[in-house]
Amino acid sequence: MYIIVCVKQVKNYNLEKRKTSANSGSNDMFHNPVDLMALAWAMKLKQMYGFKVITISMGPLNAKSQVRLLYSYGVDRAVLLSSKTLAGSDTYATSYALGELIRNYFSDYSMILCGDKTLDSETGQVPHSLAMALGVSSYSNIVEILRKEDCFEVTCEVESDRVKMTEKDKLLCTVTQGPKDYVNLPAIKNIIDSESKEVEILTSKDLKVKDEVVGQKGSYTKVISLHEKNFVTRRKQQNIVFSEEKMGMLMKVILGESL
Amino acid sequence: MKKLCIFIEHKDGVPTSNSQKILYMAQMLKKQYGYRIIAIVMEQNSESFIEYLKTIEVDEIYFVTLNEKNKLLFLKEEIDNLVCFLKEINPEVAWATNSSCYRILFPKVAYSLHTGLCAACSDFKYDEDSGRINMVRTVFSNNAYAQISVHRSRPVMATILDEKGTYNLERNLTFPEIHDITDRILLIRDNQAIKIMKELESINLDKSQIVIGLGNGIHDKSDMDLFEKLSRLLNHAAIGGTRELINRQILPQNCQIGSTGTQIFADIYIGFGISGSPQHMQGIEHVKKIIAVNNDPYASIFQHADYGIVGDMYEVANYMINYLGGKDT
Ligand SMILES: Cc1cc2nc3c(=O)[nH]c(=O)nc-3n(C[C@H](O)[C@H](O)[C@H](O)COP(=O)(O)OP(=O)(O)OC[C@H]3O[C@@H](n4cnc5c(N)ncnc54)[C@H](O)[C@@H]3O)c2cc1C
C-alpha cells in the first residue's frame, strides 16, 4: 500500500539572472511549493492509515540533492527520473514518461497526489494527462481525503460546491492547499537520516521505450517564436507620499464618483 | 472543408465573455480561411443558449445536457466517449474556454488523442507556408509572447484566455444543424458516489466594481480583518491578491488575480503591498483606475498605476477606513 507524490524541482529564474553560469548548481532549484502540499496530504495519510510514501521527480541530475531532502519529510523512497533524452518534454511527453515510470515500477500504488500546477509553467496539464496515461480518474481541488474500508472518500471543491466522491479504484488527486490539520515539517531525526539515504535514479532506458517517444521528440507542441510584451504605462501624476492632507484630496479624486 | 470545434459555455443563456472571444476567433478563422465552425455545449439548462447560437454564424451545434452540477467530474468512460466523438468529427483545430472545467478536461482529451495542447492562449496565427494554425500565449517568466505550433498531430488544441473585450459576432445566414449527443457521451451516474455538500460562498472578483488587491506586504493572515473592514466600507469591494498570498495560504486560490488567476475588469483597483509583477499586472490591465500603495517608491507597480501612494499599507488602509467611516454613517 503506497501513495505516489509527484514533486517537481523548479528553477529559480531570478537567482539565475544574478548568477554567472560558472556557479550554477542545484542551489537554484527548489521544490514546487504546492507539490509539498501534496506531500503533506500523503504524509497525513501515512500517519492515519500506514501508507508508504514514494516521491517521483523528473528533472536534471543536479536536482538530486534537492530530491534527497525529501527524505527529511519522512518519505520512504525518493525517485528521480533523469536523462538527457527527457529534456525539452512538453506536457504530453512529461505525462507519458511519468506514466511509463509508474506503470513499470510502481504500478501497485493506491493513489497519486500532485500539486495542481508548477511555479515555472503553470499550465496545470500534467496531472490530468498523467491520469489519462494511467487510465485512472483524477479529481482536483481536494479538501479532504479519507479511507473508508477499501475505498477512498475524497471531497473536492467544484466551482462553488463541495462534492464528495467515493472511489474504489486507483485515483489521482491534485491539491491547491495542504490538509488543514496537519503540518508537514522536516523532523530532525529524518534530516539526519536523510543524509545516509540515496535517491533512486532511473533513466529513460529504464522506461523501456524508444527515445523517439520521449523528450523533445515525443512532444506534440513546440515554441516557434518569442517576442516581448509591454504593459501600458499609465501614470501621469507623481506619486504622493502618504500624509493625511494629501490623502484627503486623493480620496475624493479616487472615490468621488463611485461612492 | 477544415473543421474547428469550439467548446463554449454560457451563463443564463448568454455566452460567457470567454466564449464570446472564442466565437469571435472562430468566425475569423471561418471568414478568412474557410473553416467550418462546430460548437459544442456541455452544460445544464442550455436551451436558450442554443437558441442564441442559432442566430449567429456557426455551422453545427452539438450539445450534452448535464443534469447535475458535476461538470468537473466527468468519468473516465465519459471522456473516452468524448474522445471517440472528436475522432469522428476529426477537426483541424479544437478550442475551449479557460474555465476550470476545460482546464481539466482538455489535457485529458489531448492526451487521449495524442496531440498537442497549448494552455491559456490569447490569439492564433495562420502560417501561410504550412497552412497550419499556431497558437499565441504569453510566457510568464520572461514577459513575452510565444508562438506555439502543434507540428505533427491533429487537432491543434488550445484553451483560450478570457480577455473580456467586446466582440461583434456575425449573424447567421444559414440555419446550423443541431445534434443532441447527451446519451452518447454521458453514462447513467451512480448518484450515491457523488454527493453535493454545500454551496461555498462564491467570490465575484471579475464582476465587482471596486477590487482590493493584497500583496506580500501583508504581515499576517489576521490582518485580513482590516482589509475586510475596508471592503465593507467600499460597497463590499471584492478582495483578491497576488499569488504570494495564495502560497502563504492567506487567500484561497480563487482569489488570485493575474495571468494564472482571474482577470478583473473593475472600475477601481486598489493594490496594497504589491510589487507589480507582469503576471499580476496582466490580471488588472483592463481596470479603469489603478491605485497602488507601496512603501517602496521604486516599486514597478507605480509605473502602471494611475495613482501612486508611497506609504505603509496599514497606515493608508487605516486612513481610508477612517475617511470612509466618517462619510459612511
Ligand atoms: C508562471 C508564473 C505565473 C504567475 N502567475 C501569477 C498570477 O497570476 N498572479 C500573481 O499575482 N502572481 C503570479 N506569479 C507570481 C509573480 O511573479 C510574483 O511573484 C507575485 O505577483 C508577487 O507578489 P507580490 O507583489 O505580492 O509580492 P512581492 O513581489 O514580494 O511584493 C511585495 C511588495 O510589498 C511592498 N511592501 C512590503 N511591506 C509593505 C508595507 N508595509 N506597506 C506597503 N508596501 C509594502 C514591497 O515594497 C513589495 O513591493 C506568477 C509567477 C510565475 C512564475
Coordinates of C-alpha atoms in Angstrom, one line a residue, chain B:
Chain B
M1 CA -13.6 21.6 -45.5
K2 CA -11.4 22.0 -42.5
K3 CA -13.3 21.8 -39.2
L4 CA -12.9 23.8 -36.0
C5 CA -14.5 22.5 -32.8
I6 CA -15.2 25.1 -30.1
F7 CA -16.2 24.2 -26.6
I8 CA -18.2 27.1 -25.2
E9 CA -20.2 28.0 -22.1
H10 CA -23.0 30.3 -21.1
K11 CA -24.4 32.0 -18.1
D12 CA -28.2 32.2 -18.1
G13 CA -28.3 31.7 -21.9
V14 CA -25.7 34.4 -22.6
P15 CA -22.2 33.3 -23.8
T16 CA -19.5 34.0 -21.2
S17 CA -17.1 36.6 -22.3
N18 CA -14.5 33.9 -22.7
S19 CA -16.9 32.1 -25.1
Q20 CA -17.7 35.3 -27.0
K21 CA -14.0 35.6 -27.6
I22 CA -13.8 32.1 -28.9
L23 CA -16.8 32.6 -31.1
Y24 CA -15.2 35.7 -32.5
M25 CA -11.8 34.0 -33.2
A26 CA -13.7 31.1 -34.8
Q27 CA -15.6 33.4 -37.1
M28 CA -12.4 35.0 -38.2
L29 CA -10.9 31.6 -38.9
K30 CA -14.1 30.8 -40.9
K31 CA -14.2 34.1 -42.8
Q32 CA -10.5 34.2 -43.7
Y33 CA -9.6 30.5 -44.1
G34 CA -13.0 28.8 -44.7
Y35 CA -13.2 26.7 -41.6
R36 CA -16.4 25.0 -40.6
I37 CA -17.4 26.0 -37.1
I38 CA -18.7 23.2 -34.8
A39 CA -19.9 24.5 -31.5
I40 CA -20.1 22.0 -28.6
V41 CA -22.0 22.9 -25.5
M42 CA -21.8 20.7 -22.4
E43 CA -23.9 22.3 -19.6
Q44 CA -27.2 22.3 -17.8
N45 CA -30.2 24.4 -19.0
S46 CA -28.7 25.3 -22.3
E47 CA -31.9 25.7 -24.3
S48 CA -31.8 29.5 -24.5
F49 CA -28.1 29.4 -25.2
I50 CA -28.7 27.1 -28.2
E51 CA -31.4 29.4 -29.4
Y52 CA -28.9 32.2 -29.3
L53 CA -26.3 30.2 -31.1
K54 CA -28.7 29.5 -33.9
T55 CA -28.7 33.2 -34.6
I56 CA -25.0 33.7 -35.1
E57 CA -22.6 32.3 -37.6
V58 CA -21.8 28.7 -36.6
D59 CA -22.3 25.7 -38.8
E60 CA -23.2 22.9 -36.4
I61 CA -24.1 22.7 -32.8
Y62 CA -23.7 19.6 -30.6
F63 CA -24.9 19.6 -27.1
V64 CA -24.7 17.5 -24.0
T65 CA -27.2 18.2 -21.2
L66 CA -25.7 17.8 -17.8
N67 CA -28.3 17.2 -15.2
E68 CA -26.2 17.8 -12.1
K69 CA -23.6 20.2 -11.0
N70 CA -20.9 17.8 -11.8
K71 CA -19.3 19.4 -14.8
L72 CA -15.8 19.0 -13.4
L73 CA -16.3 15.4 -12.6
F74 CA -16.5 13.7 -16.0
L75 CA -16.0 10.0 -15.5
K76 CA -13.2 8.1 -17.4
E77 CA -15.7 6.4 -19.7
E78 CA -17.3 9.7 -20.5
I79 CA -14.0 11.2 -21.5
D80 CA -13.4 8.1 -23.7
N81 CA -16.8 8.8 -25.3
L82 CA -16.0 12.4 -26.0
V83 CA -12.7 11.3 -27.5
C84 CA -14.4 8.9 -29.8
F85 CA -16.8 11.6 -30.8
L86 CA -14.0 14.0 -31.6
K87 CA -12.2 11.3 -33.6
E88 CA -15.3 11.0 -35.8
I89 CA -15.6 14.7 -36.4
N90 CA -11.8 14.9 -37.0
P91 CA -11.3 18.6 -36.6
E92 CA -8.1 20.5 -37.5
V93 CA -8.4 22.8 -34.5
A94 CA -10.2 22.4 -31.1
W95 CA -10.5 25.3 -28.7
A96 CA -12.1 25.6 -25.3
T97 CA -12.7 28.2 -22.7
N98 CA -10.1 28.5 -20.0
S99 CA -12.7 27.7 -17.3
S100 CA -11.9 25.2 -14.6
C101 CA -14.0 22.6 -16.4
Y102 CA -11.9 22.7 -19.6
R103 CA -8.6 23.2 -17.9
I104 CA -9.1 19.7 -16.6
L105 CA -11.0 18.1 -19.5
F106 CA -8.7 19.4 -22.3
P107 CA -5.5 17.8 -21.0
K108 CA -7.3 14.5 -20.7
V109 CA -8.8 14.7 -24.2
A110 CA -5.5 15.9 -25.8
Y111 CA -3.6 13.1 -24.2
S112 CA -6.1 10.5 -25.5
L113 CA -6.0 12.0 -28.9
H114 CA -2.2 12.1 -28.8
T115 CA -2.0 15.7 -29.8
G116 CA -0.6 18.9 -28.5
L117 CA -2.4 21.3 -26.2
C118 CA -1.5 24.9 -25.7
A119 CA -2.7 26.4 -22.4
A120 CA -4.2 29.9 -21.9
C121 CA -3.7 31.3 -25.4
S122 CA -4.7 34.7 -26.3
D123 CA -4.6 34.5 -30.1
F124 CA -3.9 32.4 -33.1
K125 CA -1.7 32.9 -36.2
Y126 CA -2.2 31.4 -39.5
D127 CA 1.0 30.1 -41.0
E128 CA 0.8 30.8 -44.7
D129 CA 3.5 28.3 -45.7
S130 CA 2.2 25.3 -43.9
G131 CA -1.4 26.3 -43.8
R132 CA -1.3 25.5 -40.0
I133 CA -2.8 27.3 -37.2
N134 CA -0.3 28.3 -34.5
M135 CA -1.3 29.5 -31.1
V136 CA -0.1 32.6 -29.2
R137 CA 0.4 32.8 -25.5
T138 CA 2.4 34.8 -23.0
V139 CA 5.3 33.1 -21.4
F140 CA 5.4 34.4 -18.0
S141 CA 8.8 34.3 -16.7
N142 CA 10.2 36.4 -19.5
N143 CA 7.2 38.6 -20.1
A144 CA 7.0 37.7 -23.8
Y145 CA 4.6 36.3 -26.3
A146 CA 5.4 32.9 -27.7
Q147 CA 4.0 31.3 -30.8
I148 CA 3.4 27.6 -30.3
S149 CA 2.9 25.1 -33.0
V150 CA 1.4 21.7 -32.8
H151 CA 3.6 20.4 -35.5
R152 CA 2.9 16.7 -36.0
S153 CA -0.6 15.9 -34.9
R154 CA -4.2 16.9 -35.2
P155 CA -6.2 18.7 -33.9
V156 CA -4.3 21.8 -32.7
M157 CA -5.8 22.0 -29.2
A158 CA -5.9 25.1 -27.0
T159 CA -7.6 26.7 -24.1
I160 CA -8.3 30.4 -24.8
L161 CA -7.7 33.1 -22.2
D162 CA -10.6 35.3 -21.2
E163 CA -9.8 38.9 -22.1
K164 CA -13.3 40.4 -21.8
G165 CA -13.4 42.5 -24.8
T166 CA -16.5 43.4 -26.8
Y167 CA -16.9 41.3 -29.8
N168 CA -19.1 41.9 -32.7
L169 CA -20.3 38.4 -33.7
E170 CA -21.5 37.8 -37.2
R171 CA -25.2 36.9 -37.6
N172 CA -26.1 33.7 -39.2
L173 CA -27.2 33.3 -42.8
T174 CA -28.0 29.6 -42.7
F175 CA -29.5 27.6 -40.0
P176 CA -27.0 25.4 -38.2
E177 CA -27.5 21.7 -37.7
I178 CA -28.3 20.8 -34.1
H179 CA -27.5 17.4 -32.5
D180 CA -28.2 16.1 -29.0
I181 CA -25.3 13.9 -28.1
T182 CA -26.1 13.6 -24.4
D183 CA -26.7 9.8 -24.5
R184 CA -23.6 9.3 -26.5
I185 CA -21.3 11.0 -24.0
L186 CA -22.8 10.6 -20.5
L187 CA -23.2 7.4 -18.5
I188 CA -26.0 6.9 -16.1
R189 CA -24.4 8.0 -13.0
D190 CA -24.4 6.3 -9.7
N191 CA -25.6 9.2 -7.6
Q192 CA -24.6 7.5 -4.4
A193 CA -21.0 8.2 -5.2
I194 CA -21.4 11.8 -5.8
K195 CA -22.8 14.0 -3.0
I196 CA -23.0 17.7 -3.3
M197 CA -22.5 19.1 0.1
K198 CA -22.8 22.8 0.4
E199 CA -22.6 25.8 -1.7
L200 CA -19.5 27.7 -0.9
E201 CA -19.6 31.5 -0.9
S202 CA -18.7 32.5 -4.4
I203 CA -16.4 35.4 -4.9
N204 CA -17.2 37.8 -7.7
L205 CA -13.8 39.2 -8.4
D206 CA -14.5 39.6 -12.1
K207 CA -17.8 41.4 -11.6
S208 CA -17.0 43.8 -8.7
Q209 CA -16.7 47.5 -9.4
I210 CA -14.1 48.0 -6.8
V211 CA -11.5 45.4 -6.1
I212 CA -9.0 45.5 -3.2
G213 CA -5.7 43.7 -4.2
L214 CA -3.4 42.5 -1.5
G215 CA 0.2 41.5 -1.9
N216 CA 3.2 40.2 0.1
G217 CA 3.3 43.5 2.1
I218 CA 0.7 41.9 4.4
H219 CA 2.3 40.6 7.5
D220 CA -0.2 38.1 8.8
K221 CA -3.5 36.4 8.0
S222 CA -5.1 38.1 10.9
D223 CA -4.6 41.5 9.2
M224 CA -7.3 40.4 6.8
D225 CA -9.8 41.8 9.3
L226 CA -8.5 45.3 8.5
F227 CA -9.0 44.9 4.7
E228 CA -12.3 43.2 5.1
K229 CA -13.4 46.2 7.1
L230 CA -12.2 48.5 4.3
S231 CA -14.0 46.3 1.8
R232 CA -17.3 46.7 3.6
L233 CA -16.9 50.4 3.6
L234 CA -16.2 50.4 -0.1
N235 CA -19.6 48.9 -1.0
H236 CA -18.3 45.4 -0.3
A237 CA -15.4 45.6 -2.7
A238 CA -14.1 42.2 -3.7
I239 CA -10.8 41.1 -2.2
G240 CA -8.2 39.4 -4.3
G241 CA -4.5 39.3 -4.3
T242 CA -1.2 38.1 -5.7
R243 CA 0.0 34.6 -5.9
E244 CA 2.2 35.1 -3.0
L245 CA -0.8 35.3 -0.8
I246 CA -2.2 32.1 -2.2
N247 CA 1.1 30.4 -1.5
R248 CA 1.1 31.8 2.0
Q249 CA -2.5 30.5 2.4
I250 CA -3.8 33.9 3.3
L251 CA -6.2 33.9 0.4
P252 CA -7.9 30.9 -1.3
Q253 CA -6.9 30.0 -4.9
N254 CA -10.0 31.6 -6.5
C255 CA -8.8 35.0 -5.2
Q256 CA -5.7 35.0 -7.3
I257 CA -5.6 37.9 -9.7
G258 CA -3.2 37.6 -12.7
S259 CA -2.2 35.7 -15.7
T260 CA -2.8 32.4 -14.0
G261 CA -5.7 33.6 -11.8
T262 CA -8.6 35.8 -12.6
Q263 CA -8.6 38.8 -14.9
I264 CA -10.6 41.7 -13.4
F265 CA -12.5 44.5 -15.1
A266 CA -13.3 46.7 -12.2
D267 CA -13.6 50.5 -12.3
I268 CA -11.2 50.9 -9.4
Y269 CA -8.4 48.6 -8.2
I270 CA -6.6 49.5 -5.0
G271 CA -3.4 47.4 -4.7
F272 CA -1.8 47.3 -1.2
G273 CA 1.8 46.0 -0.8
I274 CA 2.1 44.6 -4.4
S275 CA 5.3 44.9 -6.3
G276 CA 3.7 44.8 -9.8
S277 CA 5.0 41.6 -11.4
P278 CA 4.0 41.2 -15.1
Q279 CA 1.9 38.2 -14.1
H280 CA -0.1 40.2 -11.7
M281 CA -0.4 43.2 -14.0
Q282 CA -1.8 41.1 -16.7
G283 CA -4.8 40.5 -14.5
I284 CA -5.5 44.1 -13.9
E285 CA -4.6 45.7 -17.2
H286 CA -8.3 46.2 -18.1
V287 CA -9.1 48.1 -14.8
K288 CA -10.2 51.7 -15.4
K289 CA -8.3 53.2 -12.5
I290 CA -5.4 51.6 -10.7
I291 CA -4.3 52.9 -7.3
A292 CA -1.1 51.5 -5.9
V293 CA 0.0 51.7 -2.3
N294 CA 3.6 50.6 -1.6
N295 CA 6.3 51.7 0.8
D296 CA 9.0 51.4 -1.9
P297 CA 8.9 54.4 -4.2
Y298 CA 10.6 52.4 -6.9
A299 CA 8.1 49.5 -6.9
S300 CA 7.3 48.8 -10.5
I301 CA 3.6 48.8 -9.9
F302 CA 3.8 52.6 -9.8
Q303 CA 4.6 52.7 -13.5
H304 CA 1.4 51.0 -14.4
A305 CA -0.9 52.8 -11.8
D306 CA -3.0 55.9 -12.3
Y307 CA -2.4 57.0 -8.7
G308 CA 0.6 56.0 -6.6
I309 CA 0.8 56.4 -2.8
V310 CA 4.1 55.8 -1.2
G311 CA 3.5 54.7 2.3
D312 CA 2.8 51.9 4.7
M313 CA -0.2 49.9 3.5
Y314 CA -1.5 49.6 7.0
E315 CA -1.4 53.3 7.6
V316 CA -3.1 54.0 4.3
A317 CA -5.8 51.4 4.9
N318 CA -6.5 52.8 8.4
Y319 CA -6.7 56.2 6.9
M320 CA -9.1 55.1 4.3
I321 CA -11.2 53.3 6.9
N322 CA -11.4 56.5 9.0
Y323 CA -12.1 58.6 6.0
L324 CA -14.9 56.4 4.8
G325 CA -16.2 55.6 8.2
G326 CA -16.9 59.3 8.8
K327 CA -18.7 59.5 5.5
D328 CA -20.4 56.2 5.6
T329 CA -22.6 56.6 8.6

